[in-house]
Every structure is written in structure tokens, then in C-alpha cells.
Amino acid sequence: MELMLTLRRDSLVPIDSADSPPDAPDADRRLEDALERVAHGAVVSVPSIVLERGLRLAFTAVLTNSFAASTYGLFALARRLQRYLAHVTLGFRNGLSRFLPTTDVDADRDVIATFASLLLLAVATLFGGALYLATPAIADIAAEGPLFEHLLRVFAVGLPASVWLFTVTEMLRAFEEVGPLNLTLRLGFPLAQLAVGLAGAFVFRDVVVVAAGVWVAMGLVGIVAIWWLSRSRGLSPRLRTPNTARLCRRYVDFSTPMFFGGIAITTQRLGFYPLIAVYLSGTASGVFAVGVLLGELVRLPLLGINQFIPPVAAALYEEGHHTALRRLYHVTSRLVLVGATALTVPVVVYRHSIMAIFGPTFVTYAPLLPGFILAQYVASAAGSVGILLMMTDNQRALLVVNTAITVVLALVAIPLTATFGLPGLVASYLLMLTLNNGFEVLVLYYLEGLQPVTRGHAKPLVAAIPLALVALGSKALFTGYVAVAVGTIAGLAAYAVAIRLLGTAPVERQLVATLVSRYRDAAGR
């Protein structure tokens, strides 16, 4: 433990406004380059992420309106149990973003990609088989009938296909292939999933068909993506090189703590579904799944920033540019907070109208929606803290933190859920994200001198006041979705004006100017 938490005193910096230029001009150049790469990835990715979320909402709405709320709840519960094992497996993929961007030799790059793929598929097959064999016991515990058992078996078979898709997309992210990544993960699979949902709901009228179609779509989209990557980058399967043993050992040494840490992190994210299986109903599972899905809308700005911050942060850290990395964290976390605040207020104010999209059963649970939203807002306020811990080679400290939080969460979530039902589960979800991100920020600052907060973070909080007032005023004057549309558009306009009046940092103005110039030049060609 003492070795994991060794303090790197040479990297500590005081907590100040973080935008004063450092003595070395090289830090400014590094920061500008890093910001442009991360921001360009976000600008290109956010529209596609919004489209992806829209397609996921449409897929969910198709199922919730075509099948009973309890039936959708069983589908969501089975899928989340499979996703639990998939996310644990994907702990081994983090080495792709850590090592592919810093590997110059094509043969070494091929070895890393090949070894990682084989490792991930082997673990996914093992977990999928275990889930398939354990299905009868899980179904007995859940006591949800034969439909749940069928769904769980189908998702168990599809576990390797799920892991394969996300392995390939991690390679695209490591190579900073913005367009192909978005086409694969944000457009290709969501469209295929929606098509499967429509066919299963209106043609076959069988939710089990939907479950089977989802993992088939994941596997096929992953195959198309790796075919493109092999043609574009010359990536090919390779394991026999003089450096193979060293590369594989380095990959395993880095990724193994991430794998075990992934158990803790995934338990925090998806461990609520086993509690639902034991203590709650299929309807509660559906409500919780919808709440998490809507809460993730607040996370859109952070998702955009996170698309390409792993390889950028890894390169800065590897080359010793700690000042640029510190300032990159300050600016990106501030930008994330601006976007997250703009999304949070309308969703909270119009929660009943938004839940109505999924059917009347879900409207009765609208008072719980702010809990999901606040949980993701707190998580977004910490910026890319988990990624920065991984990309600065502090994965063991991340493992310790998340294991401790998971133990605490288990001690709290079980009695809360057993006593208060779904509201207790939502409270546990909020507590989990708050503790997780809070302690990760403390550990990152202790180890690397990196923390997200500057005085500029107060500006979006102040600007949220006119946004909330306009949204509430529209709700009082209008009804239905007219109130939602008018209040959201006018409220965001007031928010933008307030942000402008409060002022932006020079580095942010420079970033906007650089991106505008870049896109103007691209459009003029």
C-alpha cells in the first residue's frame, strides 16, 4: 500500500487559478496541441454521441411501449448481468490506449493488438460459459420465471461478441481514428440495435429475439470495424517477434490491476442489478435502467472529452510534460462542467414529461429521476479523473480506492434497498458515484498533483440560476412538450448569455479560435 501511494513531490503544484502561463513556453505549446486534439475529438464525437443516445432512447422506448414494463425490466436485468461480466473483462483492454499510441514499431503494435484481442476473447468466453451454466441458479434466486432464464442464456452466449466490439473500438480510440470510431460505436451499432428492436417488437413480437439480435449485431459491427482498421493502418495478426514476450508481459503487468479494479468499478456501476434481482421486481429493474440511461445524458460532455484524452494524456505523461497535463485537466474539467450544467437543469425541471416517453408506468417514478441526474452530475464534475489515474500508471492505487468504495457500498446499499426499496437503491447509486469520484480526485492529487477545480468552475453554477428560472417559468406558462421545448431553448440561451457575461479563460478563447480556424480551412478546401 505504501509503495502504491508513493508521493511524487516533484509533480505537486499549488491549487490556483491554473491558467497563469508557466515559465516554460513549451508547456503552452504542448497544452495547445493536447487541447486541440482532445477538443477536436469531442467536437466531432459529441454530435455522434447525441445521435447514439437518441437511438438508444428510441430502442428503449420501442421495447417499453411494445412490451409490458415488467417484461422490459427482465430484458434489462438479464442484459445488465451480462454487461457486468463484459465490463469486468474489458479491464484488460485499457492497455491498448496506454501502449498503442507510444509504440512506433509496426510489428510491436501488431503484437499488442493481437495479444490483447486474444486475451479479452478468452476471458469473455470463460465468463460467458460460467454465466450460461449458472443461469438456472440465478433464475431461482430472482424468481422471475422462464422468460428471464431464456434471456439470461441468450446474453451469456453473446458475451464474447459484446467484448469484441468494445475491444475494436478501443483500438480505434488508441489510433485517434475519430470518424471510424463514431461510425462504429455511435452510429453503426445503435442503428443495428434499433433495427433489431423494431423487428423483435413488431415482426416477431418476442423479446428473446431482440436479445439474440443485439449480440449478433455487436459481433458483426466489430468485424466490419476491424476489417477497416486492418486496411487503413495495416494492422495484422502477429505474435512472433523478438519483443513478443516483453510486450505481452508489460501488457499483462499494466492491465491485471485494471482487470481486478474493474471488478470493483463494475460492481459500483452495475452491482445494483443483482440487488434488484434479489429484493425488487422486473418493473423496478426497468425503471432503474431508464433512470440510468437518462442520467447518462448529463455525462455527454465528459464522454466527448474522454474519447481521445487517454492517448493524449498518456503521451504527455510518458514524455514528462506534467505542467501541460495539469492544465489540460483544469481546462477540460471546466468545459465538461459547463456542458453538464446545461443538460442537468432542463432534465430535472421537466422530469415528468421526459419519463412519459417510456409509458405511464414510468411517470409514477419521475420523482426518483433527479437522483440519477445528480449522481452523473457529481461524476462529471470530477472530469477525466479515472482515465488520468490509469494513464499516469497509477492503476494499482485506482484498484485500492475502488475496492474500498465497493466494500463500503455493499454494506450500505443492501440495507437501504431491503428497507426502502427502489428509492433506497437510487440513494445508494448517488452515494456510490459521489464517493467514487471524490476519493479518486484526492488520490490523483496526492500522487500526481493533479486536481480538476479552478475558480472558473463557479461560473456555470452561477449561470445555472437564469437557466432554471426560465425553465420553471415556461413550465408555469405552458403545458406538455411545448413547455419543454420553449423552456429548454430559452433557458439555454439565457445560460449562454450568462456564461459570456461572466467571462471565459484566455486558454478557452484560444482553443475556440484554433478550432474555428481549423474547420474554416477544412471547409474551404
Coordinates of C-alpha atoms in Angstrom, one line a residue:
M1 CA 0.0 0.0 0.0
E2 CA 2.8 2.4 0.9
L3 CA 4.5 1.6 -2.4
M4 CA 1.3 2.2 -4.4
L5 CA 0.8 5.6 -2.8
T6 CA 4.3 6.9 -3.1
L7 CA 4.2 10.7 -3.3
R8 CA 5.8 12.2 -6.3
R9 CA 6.8 15.5 -4.8
D10 CA 8.4 16.9 -8.0
S11 CA 5.0 16.9 -9.7
L12 CA 3.0 18.6 -6.9
V13 CA 1.7 22.1 -7.8
P14 CA -0.3 24.6 -5.8
I15 CA -4.0 24.8 -6.3
D16 CA -4.6 28.1 -8.0
S17 CA -6.4 29.5 -11.0
A18 CA -4.4 27.2 -13.2
D19 CA -4.4 29.4 -16.2
S20 CA -1.4 31.5 -15.5
P21 CA 1.2 30.6 -18.1
P22 CA 4.1 28.6 -16.9
D23 CA 7.7 29.7 -17.2
A24 CA 8.5 27.3 -20.0
P25 CA 6.9 28.3 -23.3
D26 CA 7.0 24.6 -24.3
A27 CA 4.2 23.9 -21.8
D28 CA 1.9 26.4 -23.7
R29 CA 2.6 24.7 -27.0
R30 CA 2.1 21.2 -25.5
L31 CA -1.2 22.4 -23.9
E32 CA -2.5 23.9 -27.1
D33 CA -1.7 20.8 -29.1
A34 CA -3.2 18.5 -26.5
L35 CA -6.3 20.6 -26.1
E36 CA -6.9 20.9 -29.8
R37 CA -6.6 17.1 -30.2
V38 CA -8.9 16.4 -27.3
A39 CA -11.4 19.2 -28.3
H40 CA -11.5 18.2 -31.9
G41 CA -12.3 14.6 -30.9
A42 CA -15.1 16.0 -28.6
V43 CA -16.5 18.3 -31.3
V44 CA -16.6 15.5 -33.8
S45 CA -17.8 12.9 -31.3
V46 CA -20.4 14.8 -29.3
P47 CA -23.0 15.0 -32.2
S48 CA -22.5 11.3 -32.8
I49 CA -22.8 10.6 -29.1
V50 CA -26.0 12.6 -29.0
L51 CA -27.2 10.6 -32.0
E52 CA -26.2 7.4 -30.3
R53 CA -28.1 8.3 -27.1
G54 CA -31.1 9.2 -29.2
L55 CA -31.0 5.8 -30.9
R56 CA -30.7 4.1 -27.5
L57 CA -33.6 6.1 -26.2
A58 CA -35.6 5.1 -29.3
F59 CA -34.6 1.4 -28.8
T60 CA -35.7 1.6 -25.1
A61 CA -38.9 3.4 -26.0
V62 CA -39.8 0.7 -28.6
L63 CA -39.4 -2.0 -26.0
T64 CA -41.1 -0.2 -23.1
N65 CA -44.1 0.7 -25.3
S66 CA -44.3 -2.7 -27.1
F67 CA -43.9 -5.0 -24.1
A68 CA -45.1 -4.7 -20.5
A69 CA -42.9 -2.7 -18.2
S70 CA -42.1 -5.9 -16.3
T71 CA -41.0 -7.7 -19.5
Y72 CA -38.7 -4.9 -20.4
G73 CA -37.4 -4.9 -16.9
L74 CA -36.5 -8.6 -17.2
F75 CA -34.7 -7.9 -20.5
A76 CA -32.8 -5.0 -18.9
L77 CA -31.9 -7.1 -15.8
A78 CA -30.6 -10.0 -17.9
R79 CA -28.6 -7.6 -20.2
R80 CA -27.1 -5.8 -17.2
L81 CA -26.0 -9.0 -15.6
Q82 CA -24.2 -10.0 -18.8
R83 CA -22.8 -6.4 -19.1
Y84 CA -21.4 -6.8 -15.6
L85 CA -19.2 -9.6 -16.7
A86 CA -18.4 -7.9 -20.0
H87 CA -17.2 -4.7 -18.2
V88 CA -15.0 -6.8 -15.9
T89 CA -13.5 -8.5 -18.9
L90 CA -12.8 -5.1 -20.5
G91 CA -10.5 -4.2 -17.7
F92 CA -7.8 -5.9 -19.9
R93 CA -8.4 -3.6 -22.8
N94 CA -7.0 -0.4 -21.1
G95 CA -3.5 -1.3 -22.2
L96 CA -4.5 -0.6 -25.8
S97 CA -4.9 3.1 -25.2
R98 CA -1.8 3.1 -22.9
F99 CA 0.7 1.4 -25.3
L100 CA -0.5 1.6 -28.9
P101 CA -0.1 5.5 -29.0
T102 CA 3.5 5.2 -27.7
T103 CA 4.6 2.2 -29.9
D104 CA 6.5 3.3 -33.1
V105 CA 7.3 -0.2 -34.5
D106 CA 4.5 -1.7 -36.6
A107 CA 5.4 -5.3 -35.5
D108 CA 5.2 -4.3 -31.8
R109 CA 1.9 -2.6 -32.4
D110 CA 0.5 -5.7 -34.1
V111 CA 1.7 -7.9 -31.2
I112 CA -0.1 -5.7 -28.6
A113 CA -3.3 -5.6 -30.6
T114 CA -3.3 -9.3 -31.3
F115 CA -2.4 -10.4 -27.7
A116 CA -5.0 -8.0 -26.2
S117 CA -7.7 -9.3 -28.5
L118 CA -6.9 -13.0 -27.7
L119 CA -6.8 -12.3 -24.0
L120 CA -10.1 -10.4 -24.0
L121 CA -11.9 -13.0 -26.1
A122 CA -10.6 -15.9 -23.9
V123 CA -11.7 -14.3 -20.7
A124 CA -15.1 -13.3 -22.3
T125 CA -15.7 -16.9 -23.4
L126 CA -14.8 -18.2 -19.9
F127 CA -17.2 -15.7 -18.3
G128 CA -19.9 -16.4 -20.9
G129 CA -19.7 -20.1 -20.2
A130 CA -19.9 -19.6 -16.5
L131 CA -22.9 -17.3 -16.8
Y132 CA -24.7 -19.9 -19.0
L133 CA -24.1 -22.7 -16.5
A134 CA -25.1 -20.5 -13.6
T135 CA -28.3 -19.3 -15.3
P136 CA -30.7 -21.8 -13.5
A137 CA -29.4 -20.9 -10.1
I138 CA -29.6 -17.1 -10.9
A139 CA -33.2 -17.6 -12.2
D140 CA -34.2 -19.4 -9.0
I141 CA -32.8 -16.6 -6.8
A142 CA -34.6 -13.9 -8.9
A143 CA -37.8 -16.0 -9.1
E144 CA -38.8 -14.2 -12.3
G145 CA -39.9 -17.2 -14.3
P146 CA -38.7 -19.0 -17.5
L147 CA -38.6 -15.8 -19.6
F148 CA -35.8 -14.4 -17.5
E149 CA -33.9 -17.7 -17.8
H150 CA -34.2 -17.7 -21.6
L151 CA -33.0 -14.1 -21.8
L152 CA -30.0 -14.7 -19.5
R153 CA -28.9 -17.7 -21.5
V154 CA -29.0 -15.7 -24.8
F155 CA -27.0 -12.9 -23.3
A156 CA -24.5 -15.4 -21.9
V157 CA -23.9 -16.8 -25.3
G158 CA -23.4 -13.3 -26.7
L159 CA -20.8 -12.1 -24.1
P160 CA -17.7 -12.6 -26.4
A161 CA -19.4 -10.6 -29.2
S162 CA -20.1 -7.8 -26.8
V163 CA -16.5 -7.7 -25.6
W164 CA -15.2 -8.0 -29.2
L165 CA -17.0 -4.8 -30.3
F166 CA -15.5 -2.8 -27.5
T167 CA -12.1 -4.2 -28.0
V168 CA -12.0 -3.0 -31.6
T169 CA -13.4 0.4 -30.7
E170 CA -10.6 0.8 -28.1
M171 CA -8.1 0.2 -30.9
L172 CA -9.8 3.0 -32.9
R173 CA -9.6 5.3 -29.9
A174 CA -5.9 4.5 -29.4
F175 CA -5.1 5.4 -33.0
E176 CA -7.3 8.6 -32.7
E177 CA -9.5 7.5 -35.6
V178 CA -12.3 9.9 -34.8
G179 CA -14.6 9.3 -37.7
P180 CA -14.4 5.5 -37.8
L181 CA -14.9 5.3 -34.0
N182 CA -18.0 7.3 -34.2
L183 CA -19.4 5.4 -37.2
T184 CA -18.8 2.1 -35.4
L185 CA -19.8 2.8 -31.8
R186 CA -22.1 5.8 -32.2
L187 CA -23.9 5.1 -35.5
G188 CA -23.4 1.5 -36.7
F189 CA -24.2 -0.5 -33.7
P190 CA -27.1 1.8 -32.3
L191 CA -28.8 1.7 -35.8
A192 CA -28.4 -2.1 -35.9
Q193 CA -29.7 -2.4 -32.4
L194 CA -32.7 -0.2 -33.2
A195 CA -33.5 -2.3 -36.3
V196 CA -33.3 -5.5 -34.1
G197 CA -35.6 -3.9 -31.6
L198 CA -38.2 -2.9 -34.2
A199 CA -38.1 -6.3 -35.8
G200 CA -38.4 -8.1 -32.5
A201 CA -41.2 -5.9 -31.3
F202 CA -43.4 -5.6 -34.4
V203 CA -42.5 -8.6 -36.6
F204 CA -41.5 -11.4 -34.2
R205 CA -43.2 -9.9 -31.1
D206 CA -40.6 -11.7 -29.0
V207 CA -38.2 -10.1 -26.6
V208 CA -35.9 -13.1 -26.7
V209 CA -35.4 -12.5 -30.4
V210 CA -34.4 -8.9 -29.6
A211 CA -31.8 -10.2 -27.1
A212 CA -30.3 -12.6 -29.7
G213 CA -30.3 -9.9 -32.3
V214 CA -28.4 -7.4 -30.1
W215 CA -25.3 -9.5 -29.6
V216 CA -25.3 -10.7 -33.3
A217 CA -25.3 -7.0 -34.3
M218 CA -22.4 -6.3 -31.9
G219 CA -20.3 -9.1 -33.4
L220 CA -20.9 -8.1 -37.0
V221 CA -20.2 -4.4 -36.4
G222 CA -17.0 -5.3 -34.7
I223 CA -15.9 -7.5 -37.6
V224 CA -16.5 -4.7 -40.1
A225 CA -14.6 -2.2 -37.9
I226 CA -11.5 -4.5 -37.6
W227 CA -11.6 -5.1 -41.3
W228 CA -11.4 -1.3 -41.9
L229 CA -8.7 -0.9 -39.3
S230 CA -6.5 -3.6 -40.9
R231 CA -6.8 -2.0 -44.3
S232 CA -6.3 1.6 -43.1
R233 CA -3.5 1.0 -40.6
G234 CA -2.0 -2.2 -41.9
L235 CA -2.8 -3.9 -38.7
S236 CA -2.5 -7.6 -38.9
P237 CA -2.4 -10.6 -36.5
R238 CA 1.1 -11.2 -35.2
L239 CA 2.6 -12.9 -32.2
R240 CA 6.1 -14.0 -33.2
T241 CA 8.6 -11.2 -32.9
P242 CA 11.8 -10.8 -30.8
N243 CA 9.8 -8.4 -28.4
T244 CA 6.7 -10.5 -28.0
A245 CA 7.4 -11.9 -24.6
R246 CA 8.4 -8.5 -23.2
L247 CA 5.4 -6.7 -24.8
C248 CA 2.9 -9.3 -23.5
R249 CA 4.4 -9.3 -20.0
R250 CA 4.3 -5.5 -19.9
Y251 CA 0.7 -5.5 -21.1
V252 CA -0.3 -8.0 -18.5
D253 CA 1.5 -6.2 -15.7
F254 CA -0.3 -3.0 -16.6
S255 CA -3.8 -4.5 -17.3
T256 CA -4.1 -7.0 -14.5
P257 CA -4.6 -4.4 -11.8
M258 CA -7.1 -2.8 -14.1
F259 CA -8.9 -6.1 -14.5
F260 CA -9.2 -6.6 -10.7
G261 CA -10.0 -2.9 -10.3
G262 CA -12.7 -3.3 -13.0
I263 CA -14.5 -5.8 -10.7
A264 CA -14.8 -3.1 -8.1
I265 CA -15.7 -0.3 -10.6
T266 CA -18.2 -2.5 -12.4
T267 CA -19.8 -3.6 -9.1
Q268 CA -20.3 0.1 -8.3
R269 CA -21.9 0.7 -11.7
L270 CA -23.8 -2.5 -12.3
G271 CA -23.9 -4.2 -8.9
F272 CA -27.3 -2.7 -8.3
Y273 CA -29.0 -5.2 -10.7
P274 CA -28.2 -8.2 -8.6
L275 CA -29.8 -6.3 -5.7
I276 CA -32.9 -5.7 -7.9
A277 CA -32.9 -9.5 -8.7
V278 CA -33.0 -10.3 -5.0
Y279 CA -35.1 -7.6 -3.5
L280 CA -37.1 -5.9 -6.2
S281 CA -39.3 -6.6 -9.2
G282 CA -38.9 -6.6 -13.0
T283 CA -40.7 -3.2 -13.1
A284 CA -38.2 -1.8 -10.7
S285 CA -35.4 -3.1 -13.0
G286 CA -36.9 -1.3 -16.0
V287 CA -37.3 2.0 -14.1
F288 CA -33.7 1.8 -12.8
A289 CA -32.4 1.1 -16.3
V290 CA -34.4 4.0 -17.8
G291 CA -33.2 6.3 -14.9
V292 CA -29.5 5.4 -15.6
L293 CA -30.0 5.9 -19.3
L294 CA -31.4 9.4 -18.8
G295 CA -28.8 10.2 -16.2
E296 CA -26.1 9.4 -18.7
L297 CA -27.4 12.3 -20.9
V298 CA -25.7 14.6 -18.3
R299 CA -22.5 12.7 -19.0
L300 CA -22.4 13.6 -22.7
P301 CA -19.8 16.4 -22.4
L302 CA -17.5 14.2 -20.3
L303 CA -17.9 11.3 -22.8
G304 CA -16.9 13.7 -25.6
I305 CA -13.8 14.8 -23.8
N306 CA -12.9 11.3 -22.8
Q307 CA -13.0 10.0 -26.4
F308 CA -9.3 10.9 -27.0
I309 CA -7.9 12.1 -23.7
P310 CA -6.4 8.6 -22.9
P311 CA -3.8 8.6 -25.7
V312 CA -3.2 12.4 -25.3
A313 CA -2.7 12.1 -21.5
A314 CA -0.6 9.0 -21.9
A315 CA 1.8 10.8 -24.3
L316 CA 2.1 13.9 -22.1
Y317 CA 2.9 11.8 -19.1
E318 CA 5.3 9.5 -20.9
E319 CA 7.3 12.5 -22.2
G320 CA 7.3 14.2 -18.8
H321 CA 5.1 17.2 -19.7
H322 CA 3.4 17.4 -16.3
T323 CA 2.6 21.1 -16.4
A324 CA 0.7 20.7 -19.7
L325 CA -1.1 17.7 -18.3
R326 CA -2.1 19.6 -15.2
R327 CA -3.5 22.5 -17.2
L328 CA -5.2 20.1 -19.7
Y329 CA -7.1 18.6 -16.7
H330 CA -8.2 22.0 -15.5
V331 CA -9.5 23.2 -18.8
T332 CA -11.2 20.0 -19.9
S333 CA -13.0 19.6 -16.5
R334 CA -14.2 23.2 -16.7
L335 CA -15.6 22.6 -20.2
V336 CA -17.3 19.5 -19.0
L337 CA -19.0 21.3 -16.1
V338 CA -20.3 24.0 -18.5
G339 CA -22.0 21.3 -20.7
A340 CA -23.2 19.1 -17.8
T341 CA -24.9 22.0 -16.1
A342 CA -26.7 23.0 -19.2
L343 CA -28.1 19.4 -19.6
T344 CA -28.9 18.8 -15.9
V345 CA -31.3 21.7 -15.2
P346 CA -33.9 21.0 -18.1
V347 CA -34.0 17.3 -17.3
V348 CA -34.7 17.8 -13.6
V349 CA -37.3 20.5 -14.3
Y350 CA -39.2 18.5 -17.0
R351 CA -38.7 15.1 -15.4
H352 CA -42.4 14.0 -15.7
S353 CA -42.6 14.9 -19.4
I354 CA -39.4 13.0 -20.1
M355 CA -40.4 9.9 -18.2
A356 CA -43.7 9.9 -20.1
I357 CA -41.8 9.0 -23.3
F358 CA -41.4 5.4 -21.9
G359 CA -45.1 4.9 -20.9
P360 CA -47.4 5.8 -18.0
T361 CA -45.8 3.3 -15.6
F362 CA -42.6 5.2 -15.7
V363 CA -44.2 8.6 -15.0
T364 CA -45.1 7.5 -11.5
Y365 CA -41.4 7.1 -10.8
A366 CA -40.4 10.5 -12.1
P367 CA -39.6 11.9 -8.6
L368 CA -36.7 9.5 -8.5
L369 CA -35.1 10.9 -11.7
P370 CA -33.3 13.8 -10.0
G371 CA -31.3 11.2 -8.0
F372 CA -29.9 9.6 -11.2
I373 CA -29.2 13.1 -12.7
L374 CA -27.4 14.4 -9.7
A375 CA -25.3 11.2 -9.5
Q376 CA -24.0 11.7 -13.0
Y377 CA -23.6 15.5 -12.5
V378 CA -21.3 14.8 -9.5
A379 CA -19.4 12.3 -11.6
S380 CA -18.9 14.8 -14.4
A381 CA -17.7 17.5 -12.1
A382 CA -14.5 15.4 -11.4
G383 CA -13.6 15.4 -15.1
S384 CA -11.5 12.5 -16.5
V385 CA -10.1 11.5 -13.1
G386 CA -10.2 7.7 -13.6
I387 CA -8.6 7.9 -17.0
L388 CA -5.8 10.2 -15.7
L389 CA -5.1 7.7 -12.9
M390 CA -4.8 4.9 -15.5
M391 CA -2.7 6.9 -18.0
T392 CA -0.3 8.0 -15.3
D393 CA 0.4 4.4 -14.3
N394 CA -1.5 4.6 -11.0
Q395 CA -3.7 1.7 -11.8
R396 CA -2.9 -0.1 -8.5
A397 CA -3.9 3.0 -6.5
L398 CA -7.2 3.0 -8.5
L399 CA -7.7 -0.6 -7.6
V400 CA -7.3 0.1 -3.9
V401 CA -9.6 3.0 -4.0
N402 CA -12.4 1.3 -5.9
T403 CA -12.2 -1.9 -3.9
A404 CA -12.6 0.1 -0.6
I405 CA -15.5 2.0 -2.0
T406 CA -17.2 -1.2 -3.3
V407 CA -17.0 -2.7 0.2
V408 CA -18.5 0.4 1.8
L409 CA -21.2 0.5 -0.9
A410 CA -22.1 -3.2 -0.3
L411 CA -22.5 -2.5 3.4
V412 CA -24.8 0.5 2.7
A413 CA -26.7 -0.5 -0.4
I414 CA -28.1 -3.8 0.8
P415 CA -29.8 -2.5 3.9
L416 CA -31.0 0.6 2.1
T417 CA -32.6 -1.4 -0.7
A418 CA -34.0 -4.0 1.6
T419 CA -35.6 -1.3 3.8
F420 CA -36.7 1.4 1.3
G421 CA -36.9 -0.5 -2.0
L422 CA -36.2 1.4 -5.2
P423 CA -35.7 4.8 -3.5
G424 CA -33.0 3.2 -1.3
L425 CA -31.3 1.8 -4.4
V426 CA -31.3 5.2 -6.1
A427 CA -29.8 6.8 -3.0
S428 CA -27.1 4.1 -3.0
Y429 CA -26.4 4.9 -6.6
L430 CA -25.9 8.6 -5.8
L431 CA -23.7 7.8 -2.9
M432 CA -21.6 5.5 -4.9
L433 CA -20.8 7.9 -7.7
T434 CA -20.1 10.7 -5.1
L435 CA -17.7 8.6 -3.1
N436 CA -16.0 7.1 -6.1
N437 CA -15.2 10.4 -7.9
G438 CA -14.4 12.2 -4.7
F439 CA -11.8 9.7 -3.5
E440 CA -10.3 9.3 -7.0
V441 CA -9.7 13.1 -7.1
L442 CA -8.0 13.0 -3.7
V443 CA -5.7 10.1 -4.7
L444 CA -4.8 11.7 -8.1
Y445 CA -3.8 14.9 -6.3
Y446 CA -1.8 13.0 -3.7
L447 CA 0.1 11.0 -6.3
E448 CA 0.4 13.4 -9.2
G449 CA -0.5 16.9 -8.1
L450 CA -3.5 16.9 -10.5
Q451 CA -6.9 18.1 -9.5
P452 CA -9.8 19.5 -11.5
V453 CA -11.0 22.6 -9.7
T454 CA -10.3 26.2 -10.5
R455 CA -12.1 29.4 -9.7
G456 CA -13.7 29.3 -13.2
H457 CA -15.7 26.3 -12.1
A458 CA -18.1 28.6 -10.2
K459 CA -19.2 30.3 -13.4
P460 CA -21.5 27.6 -14.8
L461 CA -23.1 27.2 -11.3
V462 CA -24.0 30.9 -11.2
A463 CA -25.2 30.8 -14.9
A464 CA -27.5 27.9 -14.0
I465 CA -29.7 30.3 -12.0
P466 CA -31.2 32.1 -15.0
L467 CA -31.5 28.8 -16.8
A468 CA -33.5 27.3 -14.0
L469 CA -35.7 30.4 -13.7
V470 CA -36.6 30.4 -17.4
A471 CA -37.3 26.7 -17.4
L472 CA -39.6 26.9 -14.4
G473 CA -41.3 30.0 -15.9
S474 CA -42.0 28.1 -19.1
K475 CA -43.4 25.2 -17.1
A476 CA -45.8 27.6 -15.3
L477 CA -46.9 29.3 -18.6
F478 CA -47.2 26.3 -21.0
T479 CA -48.1 22.6 -20.8
G480 CA -46.7 19.4 -22.2
Y481 CA -43.9 19.3 -24.6
V482 CA -44.4 22.9 -25.6
A483 CA -43.2 23.9 -22.2
V484 CA -40.2 21.6 -22.6
A485 CA -39.2 23.0 -25.9
V486 CA -39.7 26.7 -25.1
G487 CA -38.2 26.4 -21.6
T488 CA -35.2 24.5 -22.8
I489 CA -34.3 26.7 -25.8
A490 CA -34.9 30.0 -24.0
G491 CA -33.2 28.7 -20.8
L492 CA -30.1 27.6 -22.7
A493 CA -30.0 31.0 -24.4
A494 CA -30.1 32.7 -21.0
Y495 CA -27.4 30.3 -19.8
A496 CA -25.1 31.1 -22.8
V497 CA -25.5 34.9 -22.2
A498 CA -24.7 34.5 -18.5
I499 CA -21.6 32.4 -19.3
R500 CA -20.4 35.1 -21.8
L501 CA -21.0 37.9 -19.3
L502 CA -19.1 36.1 -16.5
G503 CA -16.2 35.7 -18.9
T504 CA -14.1 32.8 -20.2
A505 CA -10.4 32.0 -19.7
P506 CA -7.8 33.0 -22.3
V507 CA -6.9 29.4 -23.0
E508 CA -10.5 28.6 -23.8
R509 CA -10.8 31.6 -26.2
Q510 CA -7.6 30.5 -27.9
L511 CA -9.0 26.9 -28.2
V512 CA -12.2 28.2 -29.8
A513 CA -10.2 30.4 -32.2
T514 CA -8.0 27.5 -33.2
L515 CA -10.9 25.1 -33.8
V516 CA -12.8 27.7 -35.8
S517 CA -9.7 28.3 -38.0
R518 CA -9.2 24.6 -38.4
Y519 CA -12.8 23.9 -39.6
R520 CA -12.9 27.0 -41.8
D521 CA -9.7 25.9 -43.5
A522 CA -11.2 22.3 -43.9
A523 CA -14.4 23.7 -45.3
G524 CA -12.5 25.9 -47.8
R525 CA -10.6 23.1 -49.4

